[in-house]
Short mmCIF file of C-alpha atoms and ligand atoms in Angstrom, two decimals:
data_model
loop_
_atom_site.label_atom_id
_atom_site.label_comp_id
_atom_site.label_asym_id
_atom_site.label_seq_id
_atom_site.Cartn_x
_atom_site.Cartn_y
_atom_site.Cartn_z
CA UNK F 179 -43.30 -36.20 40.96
CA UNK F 180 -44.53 -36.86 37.69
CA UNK F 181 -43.64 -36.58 34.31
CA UNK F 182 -44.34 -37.20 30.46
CA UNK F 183 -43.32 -37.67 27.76
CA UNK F 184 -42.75 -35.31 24.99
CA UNK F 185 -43.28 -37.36 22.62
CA UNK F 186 -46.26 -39.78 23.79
CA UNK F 187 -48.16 -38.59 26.64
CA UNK F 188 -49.55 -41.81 27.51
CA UNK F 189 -45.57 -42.65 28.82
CA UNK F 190 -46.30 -41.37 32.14
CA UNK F 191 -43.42 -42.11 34.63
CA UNK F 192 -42.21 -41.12 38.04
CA UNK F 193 -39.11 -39.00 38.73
CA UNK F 194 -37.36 -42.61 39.92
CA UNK F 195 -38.53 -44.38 36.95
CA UNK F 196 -37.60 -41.28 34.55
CA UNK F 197 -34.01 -41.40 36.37
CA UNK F 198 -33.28 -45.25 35.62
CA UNK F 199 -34.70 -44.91 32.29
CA UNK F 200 -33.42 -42.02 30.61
CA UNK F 201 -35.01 -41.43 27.30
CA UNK F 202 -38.61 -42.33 27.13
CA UNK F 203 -40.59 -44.44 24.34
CA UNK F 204 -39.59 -43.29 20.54
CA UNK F 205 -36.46 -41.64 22.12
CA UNK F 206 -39.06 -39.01 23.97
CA UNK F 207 -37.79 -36.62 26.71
CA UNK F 208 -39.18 -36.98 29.84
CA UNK F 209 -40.98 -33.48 31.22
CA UNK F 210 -42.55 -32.73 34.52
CA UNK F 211 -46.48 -32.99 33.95
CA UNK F 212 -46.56 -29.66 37.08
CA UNK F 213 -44.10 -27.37 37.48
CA UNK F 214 -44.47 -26.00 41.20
CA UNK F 215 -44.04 -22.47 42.16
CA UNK F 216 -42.26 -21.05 44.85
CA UNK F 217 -44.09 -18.49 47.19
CA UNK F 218 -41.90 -16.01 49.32
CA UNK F 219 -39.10 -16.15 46.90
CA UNK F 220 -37.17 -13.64 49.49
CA UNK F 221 -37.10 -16.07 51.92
CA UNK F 222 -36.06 -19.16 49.48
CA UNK F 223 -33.33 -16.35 48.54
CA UNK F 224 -32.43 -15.94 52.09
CA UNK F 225 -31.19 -19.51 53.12
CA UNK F 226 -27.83 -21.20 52.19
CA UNK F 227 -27.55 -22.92 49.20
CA UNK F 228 -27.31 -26.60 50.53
CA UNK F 229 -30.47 -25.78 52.83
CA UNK F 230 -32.40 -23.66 49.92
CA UNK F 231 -31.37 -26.12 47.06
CA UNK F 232 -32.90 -29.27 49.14
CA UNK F 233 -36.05 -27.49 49.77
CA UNK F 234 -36.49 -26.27 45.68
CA UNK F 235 -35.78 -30.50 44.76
CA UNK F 236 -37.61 -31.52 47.63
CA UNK F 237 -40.78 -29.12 46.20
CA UNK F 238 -39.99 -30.33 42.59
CA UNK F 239 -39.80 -34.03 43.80
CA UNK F 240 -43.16 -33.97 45.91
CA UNK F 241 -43.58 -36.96 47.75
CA UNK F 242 -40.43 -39.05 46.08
CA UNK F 243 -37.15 -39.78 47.75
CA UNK F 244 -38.49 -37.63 50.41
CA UNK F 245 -36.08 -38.77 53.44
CA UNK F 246 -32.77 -38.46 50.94
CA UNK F 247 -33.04 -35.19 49.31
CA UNK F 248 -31.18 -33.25 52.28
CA UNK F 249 -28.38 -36.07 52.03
CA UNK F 250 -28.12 -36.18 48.36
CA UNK F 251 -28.01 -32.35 48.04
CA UNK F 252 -25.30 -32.50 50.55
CA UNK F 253 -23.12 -35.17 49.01
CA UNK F 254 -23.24 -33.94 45.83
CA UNK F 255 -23.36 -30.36 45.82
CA UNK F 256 -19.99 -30.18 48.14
CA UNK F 257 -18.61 -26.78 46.37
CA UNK F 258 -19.15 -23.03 45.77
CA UNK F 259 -21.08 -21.16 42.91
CA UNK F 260 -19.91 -17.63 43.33
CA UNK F 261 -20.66 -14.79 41.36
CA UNK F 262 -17.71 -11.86 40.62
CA UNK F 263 -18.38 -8.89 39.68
CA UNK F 264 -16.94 -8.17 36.21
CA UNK F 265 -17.91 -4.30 35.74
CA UNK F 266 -20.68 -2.02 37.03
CA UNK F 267 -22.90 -3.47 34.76
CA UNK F 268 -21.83 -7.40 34.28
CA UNK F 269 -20.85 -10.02 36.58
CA UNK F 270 -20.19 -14.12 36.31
CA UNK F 271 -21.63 -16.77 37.84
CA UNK F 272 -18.63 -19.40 38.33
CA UNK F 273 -19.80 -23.37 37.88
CA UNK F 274 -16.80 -24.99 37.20
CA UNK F 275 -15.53 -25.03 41.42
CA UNK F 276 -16.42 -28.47 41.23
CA UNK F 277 -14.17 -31.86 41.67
CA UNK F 278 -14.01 -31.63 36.97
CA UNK F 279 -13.66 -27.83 37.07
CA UNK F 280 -17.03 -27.97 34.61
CA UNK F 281 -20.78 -27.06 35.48
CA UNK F 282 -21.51 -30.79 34.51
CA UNK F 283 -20.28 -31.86 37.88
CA UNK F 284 -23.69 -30.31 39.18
CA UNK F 285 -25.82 -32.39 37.07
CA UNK F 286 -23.65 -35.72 36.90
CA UNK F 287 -22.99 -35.71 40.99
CA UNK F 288 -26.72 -35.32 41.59
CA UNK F 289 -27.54 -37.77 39.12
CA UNK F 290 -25.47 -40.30 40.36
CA UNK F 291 -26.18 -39.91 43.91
CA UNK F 292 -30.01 -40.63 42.87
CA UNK F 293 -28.93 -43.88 40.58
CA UNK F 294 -27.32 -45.35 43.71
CA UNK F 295 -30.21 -45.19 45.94
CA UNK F 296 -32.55 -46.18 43.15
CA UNK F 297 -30.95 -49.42 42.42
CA UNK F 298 -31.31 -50.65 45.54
CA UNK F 299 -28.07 -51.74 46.05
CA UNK F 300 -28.61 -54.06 42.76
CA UNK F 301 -25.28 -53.92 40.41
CA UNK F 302 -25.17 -51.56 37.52
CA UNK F 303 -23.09 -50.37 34.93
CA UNK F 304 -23.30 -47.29 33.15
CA UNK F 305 -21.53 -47.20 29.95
CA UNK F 306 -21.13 -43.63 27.94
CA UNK F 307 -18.77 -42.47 25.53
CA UNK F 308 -17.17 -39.20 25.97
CA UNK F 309 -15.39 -36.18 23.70
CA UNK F 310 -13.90 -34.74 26.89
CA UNK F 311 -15.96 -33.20 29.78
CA UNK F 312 -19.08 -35.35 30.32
CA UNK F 313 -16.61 -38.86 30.91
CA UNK F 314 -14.39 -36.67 33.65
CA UNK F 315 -17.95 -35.25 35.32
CA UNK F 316 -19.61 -39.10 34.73
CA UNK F 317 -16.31 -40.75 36.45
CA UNK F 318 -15.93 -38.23 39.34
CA UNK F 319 -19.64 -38.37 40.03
CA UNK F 320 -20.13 -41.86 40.11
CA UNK F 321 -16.00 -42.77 41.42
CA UNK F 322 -16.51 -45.03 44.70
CA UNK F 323 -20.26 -45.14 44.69
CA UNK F 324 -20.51 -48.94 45.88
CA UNK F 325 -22.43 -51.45 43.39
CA UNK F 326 -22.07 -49.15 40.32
CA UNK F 327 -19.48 -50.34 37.47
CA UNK F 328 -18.80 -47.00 35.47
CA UNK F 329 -17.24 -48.02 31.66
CA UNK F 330 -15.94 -44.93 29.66
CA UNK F 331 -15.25 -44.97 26.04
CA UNK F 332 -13.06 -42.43 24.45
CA UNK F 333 -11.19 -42.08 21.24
CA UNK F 334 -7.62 -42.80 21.66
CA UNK F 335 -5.46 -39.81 20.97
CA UNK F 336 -8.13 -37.24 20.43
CA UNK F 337 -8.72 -35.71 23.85
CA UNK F 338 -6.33 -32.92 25.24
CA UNK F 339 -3.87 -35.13 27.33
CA UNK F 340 -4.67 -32.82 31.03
CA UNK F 341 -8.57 -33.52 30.26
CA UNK F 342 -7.97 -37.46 29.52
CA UNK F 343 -5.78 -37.46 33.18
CA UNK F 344 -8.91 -36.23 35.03
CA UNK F 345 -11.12 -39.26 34.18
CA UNK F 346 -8.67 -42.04 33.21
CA UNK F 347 -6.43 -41.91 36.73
CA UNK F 348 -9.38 -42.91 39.38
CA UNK F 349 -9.06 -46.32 38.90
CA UNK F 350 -11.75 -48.65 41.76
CA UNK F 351 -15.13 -48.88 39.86
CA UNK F 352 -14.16 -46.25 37.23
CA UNK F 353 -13.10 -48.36 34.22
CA UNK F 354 -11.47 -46.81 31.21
CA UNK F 355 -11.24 -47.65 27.46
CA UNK F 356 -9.38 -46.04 24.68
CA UNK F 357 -10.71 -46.77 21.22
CA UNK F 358 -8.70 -46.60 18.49
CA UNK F 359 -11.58 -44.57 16.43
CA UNK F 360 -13.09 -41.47 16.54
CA UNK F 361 -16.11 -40.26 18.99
CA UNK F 362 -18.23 -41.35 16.30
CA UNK F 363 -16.53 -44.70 16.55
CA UNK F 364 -17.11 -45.21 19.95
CA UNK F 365 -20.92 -44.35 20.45
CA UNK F 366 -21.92 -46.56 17.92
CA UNK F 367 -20.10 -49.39 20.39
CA UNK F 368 -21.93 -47.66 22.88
CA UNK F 369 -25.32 -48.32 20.93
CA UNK F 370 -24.47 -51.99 20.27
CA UNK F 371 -24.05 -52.89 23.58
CA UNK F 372 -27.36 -51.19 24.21
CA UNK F 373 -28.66 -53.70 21.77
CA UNK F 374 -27.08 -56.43 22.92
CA UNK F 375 -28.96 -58.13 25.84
CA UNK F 376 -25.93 -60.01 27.12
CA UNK F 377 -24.68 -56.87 27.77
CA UNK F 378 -27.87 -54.95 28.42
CA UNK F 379 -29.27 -57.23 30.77
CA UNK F 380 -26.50 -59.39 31.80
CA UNK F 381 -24.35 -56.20 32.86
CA UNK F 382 -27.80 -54.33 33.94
CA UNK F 383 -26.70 -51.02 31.72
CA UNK F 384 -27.45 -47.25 32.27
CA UNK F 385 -26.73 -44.90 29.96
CA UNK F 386 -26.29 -41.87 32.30
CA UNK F 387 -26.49 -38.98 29.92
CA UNK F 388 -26.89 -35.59 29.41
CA UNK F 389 -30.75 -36.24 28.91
CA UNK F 390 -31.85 -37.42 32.21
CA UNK F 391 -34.00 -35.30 34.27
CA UNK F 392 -32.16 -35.34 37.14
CA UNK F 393 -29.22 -33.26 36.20
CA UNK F 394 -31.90 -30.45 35.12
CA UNK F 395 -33.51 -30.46 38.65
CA UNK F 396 -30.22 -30.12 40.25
CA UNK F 397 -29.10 -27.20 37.69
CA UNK F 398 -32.27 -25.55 38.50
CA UNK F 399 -30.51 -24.98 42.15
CA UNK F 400 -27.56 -22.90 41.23
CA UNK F 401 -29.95 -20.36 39.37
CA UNK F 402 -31.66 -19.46 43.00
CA UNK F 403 -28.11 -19.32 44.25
CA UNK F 404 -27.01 -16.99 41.48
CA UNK F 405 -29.62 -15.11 42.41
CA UNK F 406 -28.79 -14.93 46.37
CA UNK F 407 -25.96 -13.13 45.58
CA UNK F 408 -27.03 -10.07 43.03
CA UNK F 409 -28.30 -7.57 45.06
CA UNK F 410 -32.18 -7.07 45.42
CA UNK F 411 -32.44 -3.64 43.04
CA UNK F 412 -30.95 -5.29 40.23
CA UNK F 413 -33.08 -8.62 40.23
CA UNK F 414 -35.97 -7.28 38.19
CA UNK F 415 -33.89 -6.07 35.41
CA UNK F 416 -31.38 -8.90 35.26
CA UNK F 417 -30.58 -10.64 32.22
CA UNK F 418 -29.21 -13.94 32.40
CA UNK F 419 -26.66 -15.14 29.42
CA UNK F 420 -26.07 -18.89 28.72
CA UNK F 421 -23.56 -20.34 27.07
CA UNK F 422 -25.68 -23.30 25.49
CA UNK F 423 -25.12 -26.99 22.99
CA UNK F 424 -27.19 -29.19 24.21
CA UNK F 425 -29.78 -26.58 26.18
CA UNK F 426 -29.88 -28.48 28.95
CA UNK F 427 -28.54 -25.81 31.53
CA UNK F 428 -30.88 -23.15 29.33
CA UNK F 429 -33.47 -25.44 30.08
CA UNK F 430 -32.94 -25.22 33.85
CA UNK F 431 -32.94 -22.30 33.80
CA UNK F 432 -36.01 -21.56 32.33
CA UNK F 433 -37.68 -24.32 34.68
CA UNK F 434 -36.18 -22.03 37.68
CA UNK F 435 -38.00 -18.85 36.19
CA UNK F 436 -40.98 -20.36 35.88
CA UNK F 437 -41.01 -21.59 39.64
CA UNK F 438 -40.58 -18.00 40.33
CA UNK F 439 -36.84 -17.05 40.13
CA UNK F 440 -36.85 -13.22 39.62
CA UNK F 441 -35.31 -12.36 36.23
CA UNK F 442 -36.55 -10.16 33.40
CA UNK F 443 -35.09 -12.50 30.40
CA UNK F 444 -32.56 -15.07 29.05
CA UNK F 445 -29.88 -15.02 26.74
CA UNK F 446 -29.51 -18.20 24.51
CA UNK F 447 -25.82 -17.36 23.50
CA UNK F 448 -24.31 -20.45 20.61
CA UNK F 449 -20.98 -19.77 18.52
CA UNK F 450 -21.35 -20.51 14.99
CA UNK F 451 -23.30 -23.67 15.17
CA UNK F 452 -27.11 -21.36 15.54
CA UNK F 453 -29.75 -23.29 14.99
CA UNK F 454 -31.99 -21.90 17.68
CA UNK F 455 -30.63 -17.67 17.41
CA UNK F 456 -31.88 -18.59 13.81
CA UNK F 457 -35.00 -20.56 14.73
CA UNK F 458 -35.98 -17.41 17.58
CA UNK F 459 -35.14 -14.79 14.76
CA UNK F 460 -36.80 -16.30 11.83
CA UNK F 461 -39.52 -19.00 12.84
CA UNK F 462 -37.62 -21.74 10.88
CA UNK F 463 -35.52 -24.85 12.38
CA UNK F 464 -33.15 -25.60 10.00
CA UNK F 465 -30.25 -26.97 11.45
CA UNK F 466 -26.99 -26.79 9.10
CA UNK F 467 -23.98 -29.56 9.59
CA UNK F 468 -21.92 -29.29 12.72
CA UNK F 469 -18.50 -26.56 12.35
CA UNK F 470 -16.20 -27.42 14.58
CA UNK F 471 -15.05 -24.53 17.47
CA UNK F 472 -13.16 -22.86 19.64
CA UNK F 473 -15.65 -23.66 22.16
CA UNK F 474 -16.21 -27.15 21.46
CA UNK F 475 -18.64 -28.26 23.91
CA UNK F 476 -20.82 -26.60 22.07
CA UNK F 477 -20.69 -27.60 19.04
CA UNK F 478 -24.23 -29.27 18.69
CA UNK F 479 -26.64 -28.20 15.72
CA UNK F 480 -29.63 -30.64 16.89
CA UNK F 481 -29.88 -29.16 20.86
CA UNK F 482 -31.59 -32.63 22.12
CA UNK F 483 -33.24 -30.52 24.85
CA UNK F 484 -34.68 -27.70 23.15
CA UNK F 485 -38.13 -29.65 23.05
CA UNK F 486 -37.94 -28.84 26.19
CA UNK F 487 -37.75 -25.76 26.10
CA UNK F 488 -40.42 -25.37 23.80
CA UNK F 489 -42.80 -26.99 26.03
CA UNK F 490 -42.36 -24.68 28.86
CA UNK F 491 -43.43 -21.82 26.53
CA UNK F 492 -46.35 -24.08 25.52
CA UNK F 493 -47.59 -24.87 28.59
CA UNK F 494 -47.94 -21.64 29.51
CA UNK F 495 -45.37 -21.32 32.25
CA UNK F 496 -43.15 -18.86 30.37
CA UNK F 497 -43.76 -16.05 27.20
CA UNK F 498 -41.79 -16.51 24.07
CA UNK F 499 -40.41 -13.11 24.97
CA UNK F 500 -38.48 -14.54 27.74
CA UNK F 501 -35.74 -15.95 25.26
CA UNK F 502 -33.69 -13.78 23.02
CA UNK F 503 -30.63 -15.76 20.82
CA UNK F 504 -27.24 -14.47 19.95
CA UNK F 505 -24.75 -16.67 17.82
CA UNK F 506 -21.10 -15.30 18.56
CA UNK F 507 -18.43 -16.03 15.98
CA UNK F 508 -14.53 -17.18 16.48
CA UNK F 509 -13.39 -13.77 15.90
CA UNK F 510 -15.71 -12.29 18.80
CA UNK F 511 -15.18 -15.00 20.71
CA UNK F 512 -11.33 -13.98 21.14
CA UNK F 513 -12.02 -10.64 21.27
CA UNK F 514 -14.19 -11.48 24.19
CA UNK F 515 -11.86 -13.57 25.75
CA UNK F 516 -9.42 -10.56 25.85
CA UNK F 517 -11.65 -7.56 26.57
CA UNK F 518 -12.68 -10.04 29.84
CA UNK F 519 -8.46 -10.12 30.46
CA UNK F 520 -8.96 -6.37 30.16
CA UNK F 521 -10.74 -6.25 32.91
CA UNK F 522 -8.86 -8.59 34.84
CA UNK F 523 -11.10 -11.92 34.67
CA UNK F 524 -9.22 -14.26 32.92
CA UNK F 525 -11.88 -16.77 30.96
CA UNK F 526 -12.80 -19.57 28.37
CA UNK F 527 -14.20 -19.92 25.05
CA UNK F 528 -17.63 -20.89 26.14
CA UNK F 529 -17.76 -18.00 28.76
CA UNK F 530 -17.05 -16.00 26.33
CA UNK F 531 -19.40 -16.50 24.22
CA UNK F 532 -21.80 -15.50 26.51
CA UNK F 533 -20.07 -12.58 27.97
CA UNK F 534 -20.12 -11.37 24.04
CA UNK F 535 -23.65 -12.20 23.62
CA UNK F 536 -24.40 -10.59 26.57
CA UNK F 537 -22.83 -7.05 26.13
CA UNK F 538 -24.25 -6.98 22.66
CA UNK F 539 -27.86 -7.17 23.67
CA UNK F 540 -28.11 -5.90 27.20
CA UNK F 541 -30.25 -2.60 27.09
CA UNK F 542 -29.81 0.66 28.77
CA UNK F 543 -31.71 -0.27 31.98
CA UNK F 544 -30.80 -3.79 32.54
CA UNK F 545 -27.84 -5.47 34.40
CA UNK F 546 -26.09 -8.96 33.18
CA UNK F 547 -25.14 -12.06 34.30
CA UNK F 548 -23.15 -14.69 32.40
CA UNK F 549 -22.65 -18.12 33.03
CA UNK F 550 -18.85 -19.84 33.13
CA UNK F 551 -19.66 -23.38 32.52
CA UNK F 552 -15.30 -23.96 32.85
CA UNK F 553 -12.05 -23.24 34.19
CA UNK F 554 -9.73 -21.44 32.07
CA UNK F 555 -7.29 -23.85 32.85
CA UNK F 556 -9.55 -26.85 30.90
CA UNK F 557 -8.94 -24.58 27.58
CA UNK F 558 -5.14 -23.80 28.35
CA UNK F 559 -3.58 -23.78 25.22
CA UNK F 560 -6.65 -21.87 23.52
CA UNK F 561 -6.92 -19.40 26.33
CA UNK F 562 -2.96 -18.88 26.06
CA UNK F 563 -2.83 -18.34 22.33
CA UNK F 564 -5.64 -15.99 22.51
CA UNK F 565 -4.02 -13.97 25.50
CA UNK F 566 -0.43 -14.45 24.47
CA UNK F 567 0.62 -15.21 28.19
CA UNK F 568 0.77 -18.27 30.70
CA UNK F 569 -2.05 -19.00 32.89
CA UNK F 570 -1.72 -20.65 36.23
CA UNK F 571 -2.94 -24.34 36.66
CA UNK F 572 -5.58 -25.28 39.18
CA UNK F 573 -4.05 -27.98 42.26
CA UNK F 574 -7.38 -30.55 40.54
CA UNK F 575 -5.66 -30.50 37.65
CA UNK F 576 -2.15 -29.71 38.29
CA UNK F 577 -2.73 -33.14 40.73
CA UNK F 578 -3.50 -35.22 38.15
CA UNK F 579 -1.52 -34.34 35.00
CA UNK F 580 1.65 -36.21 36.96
CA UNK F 581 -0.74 -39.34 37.69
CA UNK F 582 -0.65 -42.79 35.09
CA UNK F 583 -3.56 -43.01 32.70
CA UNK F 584 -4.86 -46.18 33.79
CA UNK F 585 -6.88 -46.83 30.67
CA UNK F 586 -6.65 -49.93 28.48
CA UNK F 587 -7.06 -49.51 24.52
CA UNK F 588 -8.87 -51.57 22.73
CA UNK F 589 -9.24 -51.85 18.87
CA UNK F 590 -12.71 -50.42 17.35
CA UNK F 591 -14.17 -54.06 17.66
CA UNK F 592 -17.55 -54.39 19.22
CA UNK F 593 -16.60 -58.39 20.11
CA UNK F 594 -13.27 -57.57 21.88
CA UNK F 595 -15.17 -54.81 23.81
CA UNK F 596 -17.91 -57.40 24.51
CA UNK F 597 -15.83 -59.89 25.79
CA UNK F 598 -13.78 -57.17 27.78
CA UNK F 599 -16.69 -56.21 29.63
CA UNK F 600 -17.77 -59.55 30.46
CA UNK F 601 -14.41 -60.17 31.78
CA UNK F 602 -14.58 -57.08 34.04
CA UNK F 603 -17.93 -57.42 35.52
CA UNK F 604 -19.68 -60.23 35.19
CA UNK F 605 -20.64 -61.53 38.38
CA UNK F 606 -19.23 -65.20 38.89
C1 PLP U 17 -21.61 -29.09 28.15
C2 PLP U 17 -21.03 -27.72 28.11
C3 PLP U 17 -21.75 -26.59 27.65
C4 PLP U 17 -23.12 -26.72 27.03
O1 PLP U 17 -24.11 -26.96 27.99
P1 PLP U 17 -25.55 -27.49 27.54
O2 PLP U 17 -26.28 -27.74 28.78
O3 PLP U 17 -25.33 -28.72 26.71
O4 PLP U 17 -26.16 -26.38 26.71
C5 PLP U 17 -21.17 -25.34 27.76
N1 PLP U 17 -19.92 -25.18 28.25
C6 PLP U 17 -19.19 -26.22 28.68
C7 PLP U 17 -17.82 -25.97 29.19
C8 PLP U 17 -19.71 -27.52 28.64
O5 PLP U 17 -18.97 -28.55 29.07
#
């Protein structure tokens, strides 16, 4: 495989080297240079998902890692993507069956199953800061892998106590820090120790994040698999609603329609922060400061994928016309959360916000399809004070919440980090 990037087309990588690397030069996304179509789509359709998404990575992969796509696909993709039928008209796709009850464990479990066999067995450590969801789906992913150090950094005291359980209680090569600071606080330790070659080099860091290509390629998959399950009359007229911050799982999906999945259009659904519904309606990119949500995941006003995005549509593989935006405020998102209890799906904020988008701008003739990027049960209180009633606790996290954090805190130094790491991992 190869790729480019964005930003400098003279950076021309392979998919391994793009992996281990992250963001290219002057902080450049990586992009495939050839994006492969799929003939017979019925037949891709047609096989099961572990068997169909190894032959879509193996096509988008070409002659790389050809002997450990089947194995990768099958250690990290090790749970269900169903869709449910929500009315005549609407149904879900569910991404949040996995080990973090979040979409992300698609992305990060793929991604980390490619790091190990890149390294070649050298030691590594990924450090990455977290708000929440991308630490749990970073430590999960990576939890056991042999040779790989994971260090997560998280403000202390500013994470829902259930979601700090499912990353902070793994313990083996998952190592956790508390920083008394905000998020803020801790990615700009995360940055110094990226600029620090004692730490850089000495420690042999990876950053691991939401950029890499290799958590697109493996979100590509779950679109075809969506897609197994609607049935055949309503493909051409499907409309597919994502519930988006960073665009990265808009992005796959896009890459997946333009190797051939058979969909009419997509939905870029934001709450209030709506830079791109505002950049697709009026021509103008002017993002405005970040508001803080219900549906905080998504609370990003710079997408750092939508270049991305962009260059799909400029390189031909996709029309303009294949994206519509809808920005969905607080008050619709709770009304959405309830009309879905209506109908007996109980949901999340950022579900919601693309169920909402979705039933707002879904014409006559066309069917829908949203995606739930998480369990209710990750938004509890949220989902409880919208609803009014209890909801029921999944065994992943009902498991944990009676486990010991086993994090350490640390103050917001970047010496006493420094010298913490070194302490931890430094080879003798
Ligand atoms: C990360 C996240 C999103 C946003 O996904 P992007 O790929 O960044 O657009 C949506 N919902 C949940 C629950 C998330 O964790």
């Amino acid at each position: 495989m190869k790729l480019a990037n964005l930003k400098d087309a003279t950076d021309n990588v392979t998919f391994a080297q793009a992996v281990k690397r992250g963001l290219g030069k002057n902080q450049g996304l990586y992009f495939p240079t050839e994006i492969p179509a799929l003939q017979n789509i019925e037949n891709v359709l047609a096989m099961p998902f572990v068997e169909r998404s190894t032959f879509i990575l193996s096509t988008l992969l070409g002659d790389e890692m050809a002997d450990e796509v089947r194995n990768i696909v099958q250690q990290a993709f090790t749970f269900d993507a169903p869709v449910v039928q929500i009315s005549d008209k609407i149904s879900v796709l569910e991404l949040f069956h996995g080990p973090t009850l979040a979409f992300k464990d698609f992305g990060g479990r793929f991604m980390a199953q490619c790091l190990a066999r890149l390294t070649n067995h050298e030691p590594v450590t990924i450090l990455t800061a977290t708000s929440g969801d991308t630490g749990a789906a970073v430590a999960h992913a990576f939890h056991g892998l042999d040779n790989i150090n994971v260090v997560i950094l998280f403000p202390k005291g500013k994470i829902s106590p259930l979601q700090e359980k499912l990353f902070t209680t793994l313990g083996d090569n998952i190592h956790t820090i508390a920083i008394e600071g905000d998020f803020d606080a801790c990615q700009t330790l995360v940055k110094q120790a990226f600029d620090d070659p004692d730490i850089r080099e000495g420690l042999h860091l990876n950053s691991a994040n939401s950029i890499n290509i290799s958590r697109l390629l493996a979100q590509v998959c779950y679109y075809f698999e969506a897609l197994s399950q609607i049935p055949v009359q309503q493909r051409e007229e499907l409309v597919v609603a994502v519930p988006s911050g960073n665009f990265g799982n808009l992005t796959a999906g896009m890459i997946a329609k333009a190797m051939g999945l058979p969909v009419k259009r997509f939905i870029a659904a934001t709450n209030s922060n709506d830079t791109v519904p505002r950049y697709l309606k009026e021509g103008k990119w002017d993002p405005k400061p970040t508001v803080a949500t219900m549906s905080n995941a998504m609370d990003v006003s710079q997408p750092n994928n939508w270049p991305r995005i962009e260059a799909l549509i400029e390189q031909g593989y996709l029309d303009k016309s294949v994206l519509r935006g809808e920005s969905v405020d607080e008050d619709y998102t709770q009304i959405a959360i309830r009309q879905l209890a209506q109908q007996g799906y109980t949901s999340e904020p950022h579900a919601a916000v693309a169920y909402r988008a979705l039933s707002h701008d879904l014409d006559e003739n066309e069917t829908g399809l949203f995606l739930a990027t998480a369990h209710p049960a990750k938004f509890r209180e949220t989902v409880e004070n919208v609803l009014g009633q209890p909801i029921s606790l999944p065994q992943a996290l009902s498991e944990v919440a009676s486990k010991d954090s086993l994090a350490e805190t640390l103050p917001n130094e970047y010496q006493i980090l420094k010298q913490h790491m070194i302490a931890l991992l430094k080879p003798s």
